[in-house]
Amino acid sequence: MTDEFPTRYDPQEAEPRIYSQWEKSGYFNPDRCVEDGITSKEADYFSLVLPPPNVTGTLHLGHAFEDTVQDIIIRYNRMRGKRTLWIPGTDHAAIATQAKVESVLNKEEKKNRHDLGREEFLRRVREFAEKSHDTIVKQVKRIGASLDWSREAYTLDEKRSSAVKIAFERMYGLGLIYRGARIVNWDPRSQTTVSDDEVVHEETNGLLYTFRYDKDFPIAISTTRPETKVGDVAVAVNPKDERYKEYVGKEYKVKFVDKEFVIKIVADENIDPAFGTGAVGVTPAHSLIDWEIAEKNSLPYTQVIDEQARMTEAAGPLLVGKKTLEAREIMVTWLKQESLMEKEEEIKLNLSKAERSGGTIEPLPKLQWFIDVGKPFILSDSKIEGISSGETTTLKEIMKQAVSGGQVKIIPDRFEKVYFHWIENLRDWCISRQLWFGHRIPVWYCLKCGVPTVNAQISSKWFLVRHGETDDNKEHRASGGGRDVPLNEVGVAQAEKAAEILKGQNIGLIISSHLTRAKQTAEIIAKATGAEIIYDEELRERYMGKVEGVHHDEIKELYPSFWIDYHGKSAENESYHETGERVHVAFKKHRDSHDGMNVVVVSHGGAIRTLLKHLKNLTPEETLTKMHLIPNATPIPIDILSQDCTNCGEKLFEQDPDTLDTWFSSGMWTFSTLGWPEKTKDLETYHPNSFMAPGYEIIFMWVARMILMSGALIGEVPFRTVYFHGIVRDKNGQKFSKSKGNGIDPIDMAEKYGADALRMALIAGASPGNDVKFDEDRVRGYRNFATKIWNASRFLVMNKPDSARPETITPTKKDKEILDGFLQIKSEVAKHIEEFDFHLASEKTYHYFWHTFADKIIEEAKSRLKGDDMADQWAAYDTLEQVLLGSLIMLHPFMPFVTEEIYQKFRPEKMLLVERWD
RNA sequence: GCGCUCAUAGCUCAGUGGUAGAGCGUUUGCAUGACACGCAAAAGGUCCGAGGUUCGAUCCCUCGUGGGCGCACCA
């Protein structure tokens, strides 16, 4: 017996073996438990869903901690006989993952995402995400998390994508999602908008400048950003401010920098008379507050900063094209030269930064999609306490009610205050992101009139493809319908890349220009897609007459209007106008005769450009100046929807290029994982979730959004209890982060000391909502504890009485006391778990096992086991065994591996995982 | 500015209205037939400061000091 019970337990060997045994049993899946009669069909449910880790790399100790908390409660409830479901999954984490891949790309290949193009970049991101996913799954399993892998989900998988689409449509239909021009937080570094919650404030030292627009202007204003002042339209003062009362309502013409302005004096409550001069220059385009003041007073706006954080043309010749900081210096110098500067003083100010990229947020007016949190709508089917079905409510109200009505219990309760406070200050949620990785916004704009269609299915897709590169292209020679040159090497590679992209698009037909460069491109695509090619000369490039093959610079000299005159024919060429007409007619003909299939059209730069002029209803000027040149071998998708444009009846659409805020899909996590929008059995059975264990740092980003989405879409709260755990920090209280290099891989800890030890170390010192400082010494301590459990069990095996087990064992008074004592502890532990005091529960089991069971009970039993009284030997042993097995049950949620391993040595036919606690 | 939170043994942290606990560390014995990742014993704390409530406070209240964090403003 001692052969198979060495003095040391080896977690590294045992843990993976035990995990796969559990997996094979299928008992992580509640359906299986019911089938095998382990769980009653009528039993209560207990469900939770794993907060999906971001596929940005690997898990850290914080995840291990989070997983442990959940695993404890799920194992406990499973052993209590409930139908327990814990669903695993991962989050695509749009901005975080994209940023990660971009930074790798930049480091390793010195490229940005635009160098690769949308499709290729996304392929790389997916590849990366998949790798991360695999690592993450391995890690989660190593920790011992008893997740039902058969239900694994991903926020970007097919089911979740379709759920997102339907959610968007429904919320749009309810008027909860709208498109509007508003001031948004623009991150110039990652070139996207971000939500208010993704902005962090950093205190910095700044200068407050006080100046006048010109000498005759009656009021001096204060600002920290003089460069934005060229976008001013008004000066706002407090209505009670006596100094300025006489000016309110008046308009002044000013000459400022090199522009003429009209500045109106307005009154606004929000202005603090004590700050600066008590007068503020109102810059609606670059400040949210100013935007609101402008709205109230019907003032116009001038955008003077662009998406690159550079000054626009509207900023005037002195500043145009300059970075904002440069522009600031220029402004300050100018103000001083003109003697308009009255004061400069140092002040502290908060700089807004994008949480992910660190870019300085630039508030800009942009046309974006928003969720309206204050809009009244009818919640048709409500199970939310305090809001009845059919009642008019708002998203804010739902979020408030869910918690104040007690349906969502927040632990620890101090976070309720934080939650309510956030809701009070909540503004509309900007959900569109200018990122590539994520759920594409399910909105199509009519190519012709631009009107959006939301509730739509794609019935077929057309792709316009310009041929790959030729030597003419490379050497900047005009290459029209009169020249027939082949692809060069680069061009072939480009065509192959395009073919790769189109391969997955179920292409039914390729229609190509007959010119060699197009033909070659089409053939490469045909090979990859298996589609047939038909040729149409009408799709040829614009005929360039006398300049065919001539270098672009030379053309500019010879025929200056050649590239810019839409109707020009000066080089005996075909005009752009003529080309467009020709190609458009051809395109229309093909469109009509190849309905319902996905088609690739291979043509040329000028031809596609002028075709798009017709399709998009552009002016000649827009076509030639504003529209970008068509890149080689990059498919331009055009969607044909199941319905025509409701505004103009046209059939061709392009999808909104933006993607959704990643929290939009994570907000649906509790029900999208259960199969929503289908009315699945899972959804009916397991929603709302019983429990949820996120970190308190995502209370707004995620938890509030889950309550919002769940309320809006299914009229339910997402979960009953939300338990906020703290952040795991290093020994010195620092957050773990890659940049600090203090990261610890939970796998390393599990390999070194065992997952059981790691779990105990994480959970034992952690009261709800408080941060945990991680100390390897503690892990070692609990590794020792695992060994203690092991050896106490070993003692029992070695000291089992030799005689035959008697029919009946009569416990002594002492035995009864011991058993009563144990049951007392066990019920206390159960109570702690049920009250989510996992730290108390784990410490109590620890203390009992070591210092009561091992140190006292076993020690005291030794003399009885060695005594002469056979019956008493058995009585003593039987008590020990009962307490041991009971303790293993009690310890199992915390230390699942070692307890399972030992339990099966005593009860080979059983599995502790599904043994009953009571 | 508003709010939250923490301050307990050398370190990291639990905890309680009746003068305190764990892990690691330290000291002293022990190779005691389960376990040296152990056993037995021990040292070590005016439970941040001041005041209040109470028969009694480390725990409740007020103020203060010093950390951490959130939110808002930031012209």
mmCIF file with all atom_site columns, C-alpha atoms in Angstrom, chain A residues 730-809:
data_model
loop_
_atom_site.group_PDB
_atom_site.id
_atom_site.type_symbol
_atom_site.label_atom_id
_atom_site.label_alt_id
_atom_site.label_comp_id
_atom_site.label_asym_id
_atom_site.label_entity_id
_atom_site.label_seq_id
_atom_site.pdbx_PDB_ins_code
_atom_site.Cartn_x
_atom_site.Cartn_y
_atom_site.Cartn_z
_atom_site.occupancy
_atom_site.B_iso_or_equiv
_atom_site.pdbx_formal_charge
_atom_site.auth_seq_id
_atom_site.auth_comp_id
_atom_site.auth_asym_id
_atom_site.auth_atom_id
_atom_site.pdbx_PDB_model_num
ATOM 1  C CA . ASP A 1 730 ? 3.091   41.885 -6.354  1.00 0.00 ? 730 ASP A CA 1
ATOM 2  C CA . LYS A 1 731 ? 4.859   41.718 -3.019  1.00 0.00 ? 731 LYS A CA 1
ATOM 3  C CA . ASN A 1 732 ? 5.449   45.455 -3.090  1.00 0.00 ? 732 ASN A CA 1
ATOM 4  C CA . GLY A 1 733 ? 1.889   46.372 -3.891  1.00 0.00 ? 733 GLY A CA 1
ATOM 5  C CA . GLN A 1 734 ? 2.619   47.095 -7.539  1.00 0.00 ? 734 GLN A CA 1
ATOM 6  C CA . LYS A 1 735 ? 0.188   46.070 -10.211 1.00 0.00 ? 735 LYS A CA 1
ATOM 7  C CA . PHE A 1 736 ? 1.474   43.251 -12.330 1.00 0.00 ? 736 PHE A CA 1
ATOM 8  C CA . SER A 1 737 ? 2.278   44.491 -15.795 1.00 0.00 ? 737 SER A CA 1
ATOM 9  C CA . LYS A 1 738 ? 4.394   43.528 -18.704 1.00 0.00 ? 738 LYS A CA 1
ATOM 10 C CA . SER A 1 739 ? 6.122   46.874 -18.817 1.00 0.00 ? 739 SER A CA 1
ATOM 11 C CA . LYS A 1 740 ? 7.242   46.571 -15.220 1.00 0.00 ? 740 LYS A CA 1
ATOM 12 C CA . GLY A 1 741 ? 8.467   43.063 -15.888 1.00 0.00 ? 741 GLY A CA 1
ATOM 13 C CA . ASN A 1 742 ? 7.014   41.780 -12.641 1.00 0.00 ? 742 ASN A CA 1
ATOM 14 C CA . GLY A 1 743 ? 4.571   39.393 -14.287 1.00 0.00 ? 743 GLY A CA 1
ATOM 15 C CA . ILE A 1 744 ? 4.191   35.940 -12.819 1.00 0.00 ? 744 ILE A CA 1
ATOM 16 C CA . ASP A 1 745 ? 2.787   33.141 -14.898 1.00 0.00 ? 745 ASP A CA 1
ATOM 17 C CA . PRO A 1 746 ? 0.319   31.188 -12.785 1.00 0.00 ? 746 PRO A CA 1
ATOM 18 C CA . ILE A 1 747 ? 1.460   28.079 -14.630 1.00 0.00 ? 747 ILE A CA 1
ATOM 19 C CA . ASP A 1 748 ? 4.960   28.490 -13.237 1.00 0.00 ? 748 ASP A CA 1
ATOM 20 C CA . MET A 1 749 ? 3.545   28.654 -9.745  1.00 0.00 ? 749 MET A CA 1
ATOM 21 C CA . ALA A 1 750 ? 1.335   25.643 -10.371 1.00 0.00 ? 750 ALA A CA 1
ATOM 22 C CA . GLU A 1 751 ? 4.268   23.672 -11.731 1.00 0.00 ? 751 GLU A CA 1
ATOM 23 C CA . LYS A 1 752 ? 6.421   24.581 -8.785  1.00 0.00 ? 752 LYS A CA 1
ATOM 24 C CA . TYR A 1 753 ? 3.989   24.155 -5.921  1.00 0.00 ? 753 TYR A CA 1
ATOM 25 C CA . GLY A 1 754 ? 0.826   22.717 -7.375  1.00 0.00 ? 754 GLY A CA 1
ATOM 26 C CA . ALA A 1 755 ? -2.348  24.437 -8.476  1.00 0.00 ? 755 ALA A CA 1
ATOM 27 C CA . ASP A 1 756 ? -3.951  23.599 -5.146  1.00 0.00 ? 756 ASP A CA 1
ATOM 28 C CA . ALA A 1 757 ? -1.301  25.537 -3.271  1.00 0.00 ? 757 ALA A CA 1
ATOM 29 C CA . LEU A 1 758 ? -1.582  28.472 -5.632  1.00 0.00 ? 758 LEU A CA 1
ATOM 30 C CA . ARG A 1 759 ? -5.351  28.555 -5.235  1.00 0.00 ? 759 ARG A CA 1
ATOM 31 C CA . MET A 1 760 ? -5.131  28.535 -1.470  1.00 0.00 ? 760 MET A CA 1
ATOM 32 C CA . ALA A 1 761 ? -2.467  31.224 -1.424  1.00 0.00 ? 761 ALA A CA 1
ATOM 33 C CA . LEU A 1 762 ? -4.623  33.461 -3.583  1.00 0.00 ? 762 LEU A CA 1
ATOM 34 C CA . ILE A 1 763 ? -7.863  32.915 -1.779  1.00 0.00 ? 763 ILE A CA 1
ATOM 35 C CA . ALA A 1 764 ? -6.854  32.668 1.846   1.00 0.00 ? 764 ALA A CA 1
ATOM 36 C CA . GLY A 1 765 ? -5.919  36.296 2.372   1.00 0.00 ? 765 GLY A CA 1
ATOM 37 C CA . ALA A 1 766 ? -8.513  37.812 0.115   1.00 0.00 ? 766 ALA A CA 1
ATOM 38 C CA . SER A 1 767 ? -11.573 39.452 1.540   1.00 0.00 ? 767 SER A CA 1
ATOM 39 C CA . PRO A 1 768 ? -14.141 40.578 -1.057  1.00 0.00 ? 768 PRO A CA 1
ATOM 40 C CA . GLY A 1 769 ? -13.177 43.658 -2.986  1.00 0.00 ? 769 GLY A CA 1
ATOM 41 C CA . ASN A 1 770 ? -9.773  44.043 -1.390  1.00 0.00 ? 770 ASN A CA 1
ATOM 42 C CA . ASP A 1 771 ? -6.493  43.790 -3.227  1.00 0.00 ? 771 ASP A CA 1
ATOM 43 C CA . VAL A 1 772 ? -4.248  40.818 -2.619  1.00 0.00 ? 772 VAL A CA 1
ATOM 44 C CA . LYS A 1 773 ? -0.514  41.048 -2.375  1.00 0.00 ? 773 LYS A CA 1
ATOM 45 C CA . PHE A 1 774 ? 0.986   37.963 -3.804  1.00 0.00 ? 774 PHE A CA 1
ATOM 46 C CA . ASP A 1 775 ? 3.765   36.296 -1.899  1.00 0.00 ? 775 ASP A CA 1
ATOM 47 C CA . GLU A 1 776 ? 5.450   33.139 -3.047  1.00 0.00 ? 776 GLU A CA 1
ATOM 48 C CA . ASP A 1 777 ? 6.159   32.189 0.574   1.00 0.00 ? 777 ASP A CA 1
ATOM 49 C CA . ARG A 1 778 ? 2.476   31.750 1.110   1.00 0.00 ? 778 ARG A CA 1
ATOM 50 C CA . VAL A 1 779 ? 2.240   29.424 -1.862  1.00 0.00 ? 779 VAL A CA 1
ATOM 51 C CA . ARG A 1 780 ? 5.013   27.366 -0.381  1.00 0.00 ? 780 ARG A CA 1
ATOM 52 C CA . GLY A 1 781 ? 3.146   27.297 2.904   1.00 0.00 ? 781 GLY A CA 1
ATOM 53 C CA . TYR A 1 782 ? 0.057   25.882 1.260   1.00 0.00 ? 782 TYR A CA 1
ATOM 54 C CA . ARG A 1 783 ? 2.129   23.424 -0.729  1.00 0.00 ? 783 ARG A CA 1
ATOM 55 C CA . ASN A 1 784 ? 3.220   22.161 2.663   1.00 0.00 ? 784 ASN A CA 1
ATOM 56 C CA . PHE A 1 785 ? -0.387  21.975 3.635   1.00 0.00 ? 785 PHE A CA 1
ATOM 57 C CA . ALA A 1 786 ? -1.122  19.757 0.635   1.00 0.00 ? 786 ALA A CA 1
ATOM 58 C CA . THR A 1 787 ? 1.643   17.486 1.802   1.00 0.00 ? 787 THR A CA 1
ATOM 59 C CA . LYS A 1 788 ? 0.133   17.506 5.256   1.00 0.00 ? 788 LYS A CA 1
ATOM 60 C CA . ILE A 1 789 ? -3.201  16.360 3.891   1.00 0.00 ? 789 ILE A CA 1
ATOM 61 C CA . TRP A 1 790 ? -1.399  13.716 1.948   1.00 0.00 ? 790 TRP A CA 1
ATOM 62 C CA . ASN A 1 791 ? 0.524   12.409 4.909   1.00 0.00 ? 791 ASN A CA 1
ATOM 63 C CA . ALA A 1 792 ? -2.384  12.411 7.284   1.00 0.00 ? 792 ALA A CA 1
ATOM 64 C CA . SER A 1 793 ? -4.167  10.237 4.744   1.00 0.00 ? 793 SER A CA 1
ATOM 65 C CA . ARG A 1 794 ? -1.107  8.100  4.424   1.00 0.00 ? 794 ARG A CA 1
ATOM 66 C CA . PHE A 1 795 ? -1.175  7.576  8.153   1.00 0.00 ? 795 PHE A CA 1
ATOM 67 C CA . LEU A 1 796 ? -4.668  6.202  7.927   1.00 0.00 ? 796 LEU A CA 1
ATOM 68 C CA . VAL A 1 797 ? -3.760  3.822  5.150   1.00 0.00 ? 797 VAL A CA 1
ATOM 69 C CA . MET A 1 798 ? -0.781  2.550  7.103   1.00 0.00 ? 798 MET A CA 1
ATOM 70 C CA . ASN A 1 799 ? -2.623  2.232  10.378  1.00 0.00 ? 799 ASN A CA 1
ATOM 71 C CA . LYS A 1 800 ? -5.781  0.573  9.280   1.00 0.00 ? 800 LYS A CA 1
ATOM 72 C CA . PRO A 1 801 ? -6.403  -2.283 11.710  1.00 0.00 ? 801 PRO A CA 1
ATOM 73 C CA . ASP A 1 802 ? -5.253  -5.661 10.396  1.00 0.00 ? 802 ASP A CA 1
ATOM 74 C CA . SER A 1 803 ? -8.248  -7.547 11.675  1.00 0.00 ? 803 SER A CA 1
ATOM 75 C CA . ALA A 1 804 ? -11.408 -7.981 9.672   1.00 0.00 ? 804 ALA A CA 1
ATOM 76 C CA . ARG A 1 805 ? -13.738 -5.053 9.823   1.00 0.00 ? 805 ARG A CA 1
ATOM 77 C CA . PRO A 1 806 ? -16.506 -5.857 12.299  1.00 0.00 ? 806 PRO A CA 1
ATOM 78 C CA . GLU A 1 807 ? -20.148 -5.760 11.197  1.00 0.00 ? 807 GLU A CA 1
ATOM 79 C CA . THR A 1 808 ? -20.945 -2.940 13.495  1.00 0.00 ? 808 THR A CA 1
ATOM 80 C CA . ILE A 1 809 ? -18.654 -0.321 14.858  1.00 0.00 ? 809 ILE A CA 1
#
